[in-house]
Amino acid sequence: GGKWTYDGPDGEHHWSRNYPYCGGTFQSPINFQPELLRFDPDLLPIQLQNYNLSSKEQLTLSNNGHSVQLSLPSRMHLAGLPYRYSAAQLHFHWGSSNMPIGSEHTINGKQFAAEMHLVHFNSAKYPNISLAVDKSDGLAVLGVFIEVGEFNPAFDQFLKYVKGTKYKDQKVQVAGFNIRELLPARLDEYYRYDGSLTTPPCYPSVLWTVFRNPVSISRGQYLALATALFSSHAQESSPVPLLGNYRKPQLMDNRVALVSFQQ
Ligand SMILES: NS(=O)(=O)c1cc(-c2ccccc2)cc(-c2ccccc2)c1
Ligand SMILES: [Zn+2]
């Protein structure tokens, strides 16, 4: 599709010109405001199936010009949701080196350093992700807040390879590992709402599950994300740093965000 950016003339306030859904309803991300949250006792712990990938498995780490993403095999899936949702990829949103505030969702206005998204598609109803991406029950994305703190060995299993994906369309192969290690301990504490892709074309096709508790990575690991990547191709004369790739919180319209926890 057309080019879009996170600021400037093709920034998020202009996305709806080429991508009409971006100006529509049920948009993501949102701010989780305590007074607008509703506890729902039926929200069960998220069940991860086949997340512990063999090191014989090869995953593709790539720079798509807007984020760095890791491909995931479709036998990895979520259970316990209305449908079986198979994994497709995970990717990140972050701030800049001296502004470690780059999460998309916020909690009572607090923005975290970064946010990881694990994208899954409804494999019970759709044969592949391309047919699922624009359907209202097509996608389920897990969101994980990331803060700067302790070194996180699980993230280093692929972060140490981002130097091979510095420029747009560069890819490297990464050995499989236990993707569960990237998630917070409590899979039973999360925010839940109906929303959209946070990038164009902004299809309102995402069942969002954002975990309550952040994970930590070290400042060095955060800088690997926030200083190593460019949105431009390797051969371009003026490299464009890939920074601040987060959309701001959107209007709730008449949506309510549910929570699986009470205090
Ligand atoms: N942030 S997100 O989770 O809503 C998201 C999901 C998907 C996505 C991926 C596979 C299938 C279907 C949807 C792609 C992106 C994306 C990020 C950067 C550049 C372009 C696209 C972002
Ligand atoms: Zn995302």
GROMACS .gro file of C-alpha atoms and ligand atoms in nm:
model
  286
    1GLY     CA    1   0.000   0.000   0.000
    2GLY     CA    2   0.092   0.368   0.013
    3LYS     CA    3   0.368   0.503   0.234
    4TRP     CA    4   0.282   0.606   0.590
    5THR     CA    5   0.494   0.726   0.878
    6TYR     CA    6   0.455   0.808   1.246
    7ASP     CA    7   0.508   1.181   1.211
    8GLY     CA    8   0.529   1.452   0.945
    9PRO     CA    9   0.302   1.488   0.637
   10ASP     CA   10   0.231   1.112   0.621
   11GLY     CA   11   0.191   1.081   0.999
   12GLU     CA   12  -0.095   0.921   1.190
   13HIS     CA   13  -0.335   1.218   1.156
   14HIS     CA   14  -0.320   1.172   0.776
   15TRP     CA   15  -0.345   0.791   0.759
   16SER     CA   16  -0.724   0.801   0.696
   17ARG     CA   17  -0.665   0.974   0.359
   18ASN     CA   18  -0.529   0.649   0.209
   19TYR     CA   19  -0.664   0.408   0.474
   20PRO     CA   20  -1.027   0.497   0.559
   21TYR     CA   21  -1.057   0.252   0.853
   22CYS     CA   22  -0.786   0.455   1.035
   23GLY     CA   23  -1.048   0.731   1.071
   24GLY     CA   24  -1.320   0.485   1.175
   25THR     CA   25  -1.438   0.328   1.501
   26PHE     CA   26  -1.298   0.051   1.722
   27GLN     CA   27  -0.946   0.188   1.677
   28SER     CA   28  -0.635   0.088   1.874
   29PRO     CA   29  -0.440   0.152   2.086
   30ILE     CA   30  -0.639   0.293   2.380
   31ASN     CA   31  -0.562   0.431   2.725
   32PHE     CA   32  -0.679   0.197   3.004
   33GLN     CA   33  -0.855   0.440   3.236
   34PRO     CA   34  -0.930   0.280   3.577
   35GLU     CA   35  -1.278   0.436   3.602
   36LEU     CA   36  -1.380   0.295   3.259
   37LEU     CA   37  -1.262  -0.063   3.323
   38ARG     CA   38  -1.506  -0.342   3.408
   39PHE     CA   39  -1.403  -0.662   3.589
   40ASP     CA   40  -1.522  -0.974   3.402
   41PRO     CA   41  -1.492  -1.303   3.601
   42ASP     CA   42  -1.537  -1.503   3.278
   43LEU     CA   43  -1.199  -1.386   3.145
   44LEU     CA   44  -0.993  -1.706   3.184
   45PRO     CA   45  -0.611  -1.730   3.190
   46ILE     CA   46  -0.460  -1.715   2.841
   47GLN     CA   47  -0.356  -2.066   2.729
   48LEU     CA   48  -0.045  -2.085   2.512
   49GLN     CA   49  -0.007  -2.400   2.301
   50ASN     CA   50   0.324  -2.507   2.134
   51TYR     CA   51   0.503  -2.187   2.238
   52ASN     CA   52   0.813  -2.382   2.338
   53LEU     CA   53   0.982  -2.397   1.995
   54SER     CA   54   1.266  -2.640   1.926
   55SER     CA   55   1.609  -2.484   1.864
   56LYS     CA   56   1.602  -2.683   1.539
   57GLU     CA   57   1.319  -2.451   1.428
   58GLN     CA   58   1.434  -2.156   1.211
   59LEU     CA   59   1.249  -1.825   1.260
   60THR     CA   60   1.289  -1.524   1.030
   61LEU     CA   61   1.377  -1.193   1.197
   62SER     CA   62   1.309  -0.907   0.956
   63ASN     CA   63   1.289  -0.530   0.931
   64ASN     CA   64   0.969  -0.431   0.746
   65GLY     CA   65   1.053  -0.062   0.753
   66HIS     CA   66   0.806   0.006   1.035
   67SER     CA   67   0.916  -0.244   1.297
   68VAL     CA   68   1.132  -0.549   1.353
   69GLN     CA   69   0.932  -0.872   1.340
   70LEU     CA   70   0.990  -1.238   1.415
   71SER     CA   71   0.791  -1.495   1.215
   72LEU     CA   72   0.614  -1.763   1.422
   73PRO     CA   73   0.496  -2.111   1.312
   74SER     CA   74   0.117  -2.156   1.288
   75ARG     CA   75   0.113  -2.466   1.512
   76MET     CA   76   0.179  -2.219   1.794
   77HIS     CA   77  -0.167  -2.106   1.898
   78LEU     CA   78  -0.398  -1.967   2.165
   79ALA     CA   79  -0.666  -2.177   2.329
   80GLY     CA   80  -0.948  -2.066   2.557
   81LEU     CA   81  -1.063  -1.784   2.327
   82PRO     CA   82  -1.387  -1.798   2.121
   83TYR     CA   83  -1.184  -1.960   1.839
   84ARG     CA   84  -0.841  -2.119   1.797
   85TYR     CA   85  -0.599  -1.839   1.700
   86SER     CA   86  -0.271  -1.947   1.534
   87ALA     CA   87   0.048  -1.743   1.570
   88ALA     CA   88   0.182  -1.542   1.274
   89GLN     CA   89   0.450  -1.302   1.398
   90LEU     CA   90   0.564  -1.084   1.684
   91HIS     CA   91   0.695  -0.728   1.654
   92PHE     CA   92   0.768  -0.422   1.863
   93HIS     CA   93   0.687  -0.053   1.910
   94TRP     CA   94   0.936   0.171   2.089
   95GLY     CA   95   1.039   0.533   2.157
   96SER     CA   96   1.388   0.674   2.101
   97SER     CA   97   1.725   0.635   2.275
   98ASN     CA   98   1.678   0.934   2.507
   99MET     CA   99   1.298   0.902   2.528
  100PRO     CA  100   1.221   0.545   2.643
  101ILE     CA  101   0.844   0.597   2.609
  102GLY     CA  102   0.717   0.406   2.309
  103SER     CA  103   0.433   0.178   2.412
  104GLU     CA  104   0.104   0.210   2.222
  105HIS     CA  105  -0.142   0.118   2.498
  106THR     CA  106  -0.113   0.322   2.818
  107ILE     CA  107  -0.233   0.259   3.174
  108ASN     CA  108  -0.396   0.565   3.330
  109GLY     CA  109  -0.185   0.779   3.095
  110LYS     CA  110   0.142   0.597   3.174
  111GLN     CA  111   0.339   0.507   2.862
  112PHE     CA  112   0.596   0.227   2.891
  113ALA     CA  113   0.935   0.216   2.714
  114ALA     CA  114   0.813  -0.026   2.448
  115GLU     CA  115   0.540  -0.279   2.366
  116MET     CA  116   0.557  -0.624   2.206
  117HIS     CA  117   0.268  -0.761   1.998
  118LEU     CA  118   0.217  -1.131   1.925
  119VAL     CA  119  -0.018  -1.146   1.626
  120HIS     CA  120  -0.246  -1.451   1.586
  121PHE     CA  121  -0.521  -1.524   1.332
  122ASN     CA  122  -0.850  -1.715   1.362
  123SER     CA  123  -0.740  -2.045   1.202
  124ALA     CA  124  -1.073  -2.208   1.290
  125LYS     CA  125  -1.253  -1.986   1.036
  126TYR     CA  126  -0.983  -1.865   0.792
  127PRO     CA  127  -0.721  -2.072   0.601
  128ASN     CA  128  -0.452  -1.801   0.619
  129ILE     CA  129  -0.381  -1.466   0.777
  130SER     CA  130  -0.445  -1.264   0.459
  131LEU     CA  131  -0.808  -1.379   0.460
  132ALA     CA  132  -0.837  -1.313   0.835
  133VAL     CA  133  -0.673  -0.970   0.863
  134ASP     CA  134  -0.983  -0.765   0.767
  135LYS     CA  135  -1.254  -0.979   0.936
  136SER     CA  136  -1.409  -0.863   1.266
  137ASP     CA  137  -1.322  -1.202   1.427
  138GLY     CA  138  -1.000  -1.241   1.227
  139LEU     CA  139  -0.714  -1.156   1.466
  140ALA     CA  140  -0.611  -1.189   1.830
  141VAL     CA  141  -0.307  -0.987   1.941
  142LEU     CA  142  -0.131  -1.028   2.276
  143GLY     CA  143   0.025  -0.703   2.400
  144VAL     CA  144   0.315  -0.699   2.647
  145PHE     CA  145   0.441  -0.379   2.809
  146ILE     CA  146   0.820  -0.350   2.822
  147GLU     CA  147   1.008  -0.140   3.078
  148VAL     CA  148   1.381  -0.073   3.116
  149GLY     CA  149   1.530  -0.257   3.413
  150GLU     CA  150   1.687  -0.600   3.458
  151PHE     CA  151   1.867  -0.768   3.166
  152ASN     CA  152   1.633  -1.023   3.007
  153PRO     CA  153   1.814  -1.330   2.864
  154ALA     CA  154   1.498  -1.446   2.680
  155PHE     CA  155   1.494  -1.128   2.465
  156ASP     CA  156   1.861  -1.168   2.383
  157GLN     CA  157   1.780  -1.491   2.197
  158PHE     CA  158   1.681  -1.268   1.903
  159LEU     CA  159   1.781  -0.910   2.004
  160LYS     CA  160   2.146  -1.002   1.952
  161TYR     CA  161   2.062  -1.058   1.583
  162VAL     CA  162   1.892  -0.721   1.509
  163LYS     CA  163   2.226  -0.588   1.378
  164GLY     CA  164   2.157  -0.818   1.080
  165THR     CA  165   1.824  -0.641   1.013
  166LYS     CA  166   1.941  -0.279   1.033
  167TYR     CA  167   1.784  -0.175   0.704
  168LYS     CA  168   1.440  -0.220   0.548
  169ASP     CA  169   1.377  -0.568   0.399
  170GLN     CA  170   1.689  -0.723   0.560
  171LYS     CA  171   1.628  -1.065   0.717
  172VAL     CA  172   1.822  -1.311   0.931
  173GLN     CA  173   1.741  -1.664   1.053
  174VAL     CA  174   1.710  -1.717   1.429
  175ALA     CA  175   1.694  -2.052   1.611
  176GLY     CA  176   1.363  -2.130   1.780
  177PHE     CA  177   1.329  -2.084   2.156
  178ASN     CA  178   1.056  -2.081   2.421
  179ILE     CA  179   0.842  -1.778   2.325
  180ARG     CA  180   0.664  -1.814   2.659
  181GLU     CA  181   0.979  -1.669   2.823
  182LEU     CA  182   0.906  -1.331   2.657
  183LEU     CA  183   0.573  -1.298   2.839
  184PRO     CA  184   0.501  -1.188   3.197
  185ALA     CA  185   0.449  -1.449   3.467
  186ARG     CA  186   0.077  -1.379   3.519
  187LEU     CA  187  -0.117  -1.483   3.206
  188ASP     CA  188  -0.439  -1.451   3.410
  189GLU     CA  189  -0.411  -1.073   3.456
  190TYR     CA  190  -0.493  -0.873   3.144
  191TYR     CA  191  -0.701  -0.600   2.976
  192ARG     CA  192  -0.945  -0.714   2.700
  193TYR     CA  193  -1.125  -0.506   2.433
  194ASP     CA  194  -1.229  -0.509   2.068
  195GLY     CA  195  -0.999  -0.295   1.856
  196SER     CA  196  -0.794  -0.268   1.542
  197LEU     CA  197  -0.454  -0.295   1.384
  198THR     CA  198  -0.252  -0.002   1.522
  199THR     CA  199  -0.097   0.054   1.180
  200PRO     CA  200  -0.256   0.113   0.840
  201PRO     CA  201  -0.487  -0.027   0.712
  202CYS     CA  202  -0.622  -0.014   1.076
  203TYR     CA  203  -0.877  -0.291   1.015
  204PRO     CA  204  -1.114  -0.323   1.319
  205SER     CA  205  -1.034  -0.695   1.330
  206VAL     CA  206  -0.841  -0.743   1.655
  207LEU     CA  207  -0.943  -0.905   1.983
  208TRP     CA  208  -0.686  -0.734   2.209
  209THR     CA  209  -0.541  -0.895   2.519
  210VAL     CA  210  -0.287  -0.667   2.692
  211PHE     CA  211  -0.116  -0.817   2.994
  212ARG     CA  212  -0.133  -0.614   3.316
  213ASN     CA  213   0.230  -0.668   3.416
  214PRO     CA  214   0.529  -0.542   3.214
  215VAL     CA  215   0.844  -0.741   3.140
  216SER     CA  216   1.191  -0.585   3.185
  217ILE     CA  217   1.481  -0.555   2.946
  218SER     CA  218   1.810  -0.377   3.017
  219ARG     CA  219   1.893  -0.029   2.887
  220GLY     CA  220   2.144  -0.191   2.647
  221GLN     CA  221   1.875  -0.422   2.515
  222TYR     CA  222   1.634  -0.130   2.478
  223LEU     CA  223   1.901   0.065   2.286
  224ALA     CA  224   1.947  -0.236   2.054
  225LEU     CA  225   1.584  -0.177   1.952
  226ALA     CA  226   1.587   0.203   1.960
  227THR     CA  227   1.920   0.278   1.792
  228ALA     CA  228   2.006  -0.015   1.564
  229LEU     CA  229   1.726   0.002   1.309
  230PHE     CA  230   1.651   0.216   1.005
  231SER     CA  231   1.328   0.245   0.803
  232SER     CA  232   1.530   0.305   0.485
  233HIS     CA  233   1.699   0.053   0.256
  234ALA     CA  234   2.072  -0.018   0.296
  235GLN     CA  235   2.168   0.147  -0.034
  236GLU     CA  236   1.983   0.475   0.038
  237SER     CA  237   2.230   0.762   0.083
  238SER     CA  238   2.053   0.922   0.382
  239PRO     CA  239   1.957   0.653   0.640
  240VAL     CA  240   1.626   0.720   0.824
  241PRO     CA  241   1.640   0.597   1.188
  242LEU     CA  242   1.342   0.378   1.289
  243LEU     CA  243   1.218   0.553   1.603
  244GLY     CA  244   0.893   0.635   1.781
  245ASN     CA  245   0.695   0.375   1.584
  246TYR     CA  246   0.388   0.397   1.809
  247ARG     CA  247   0.035   0.524   1.744
  248LYS     CA  248  -0.126   0.744   2.009
  249PRO     CA  249  -0.427   0.625   2.212
  250GLN     CA  250  -0.760   0.644   2.022
  251LEU     CA  251  -1.114   0.742   2.125
  252MET     CA  252  -1.308   0.478   2.319
  253ASP     CA  253  -1.635   0.572   2.138
  254ASN     CA  254  -1.883   0.361   2.339
  255ARG     CA  255  -1.644   0.074   2.408
  256VAL     CA  256  -1.575  -0.065   2.754
  257ALA     CA  257  -1.243  -0.229   2.834
  258LEU     CA  258  -1.268  -0.543   3.047
  259VAL     CA  259  -1.016  -0.660   3.305
  260SER     CA  260  -0.958  -1.014   3.433
  261PHE     CA  261  -0.834  -0.892   3.775
  262GLN     CA  262  -0.996  -0.702   4.064
  263GLN     CA  263  -0.710  -0.521   4.236
  264LIG     N1  264   0.045  -0.332   1.576
  264LIG     S1  265  -0.047  -0.450   1.524
  264LIG     O1  266  -0.030  -0.565   1.609
  264LIG     O2  267  -0.181  -0.401   1.512
  264LIG     C1  268   0.008  -0.500   1.365
  264LIG     C2  269  -0.035  -0.619   1.311
  264LIG     C3  270   0.015  -0.658   1.186
  264LIG     C4  271  -0.025  -0.782   1.126
  264LIG     C5  272   0.070  -0.877   1.093
  264LIG     C6  273   0.033  -0.994   1.037
  264LIG     C7  274  -0.100  -1.019   1.006
  264LIG     C8  275  -0.196  -0.923   1.038
  264LIG     C9  276  -0.159  -0.805   1.098
  264LIG    C10  277   0.107  -0.581   1.117
  264LIG    C11  278   0.149  -0.465   1.176
  264LIG    C12  279   0.248  -0.384   1.106
  264LIG    C13  280   0.349  -0.324   1.179
  264LIG    C14  281   0.441  -0.248   1.110
  264LIG    C15  282   0.434  -0.231   0.971
  264LIG    C16  283   0.331  -0.289   0.902
  264LIG    C17  284   0.237  -0.368   0.968
  264LIG    C18  285   0.101  -0.422   1.300
  265ZN      ZN  286   0.199  -0.380   1.685
   0.00000   0.00000   0.00000
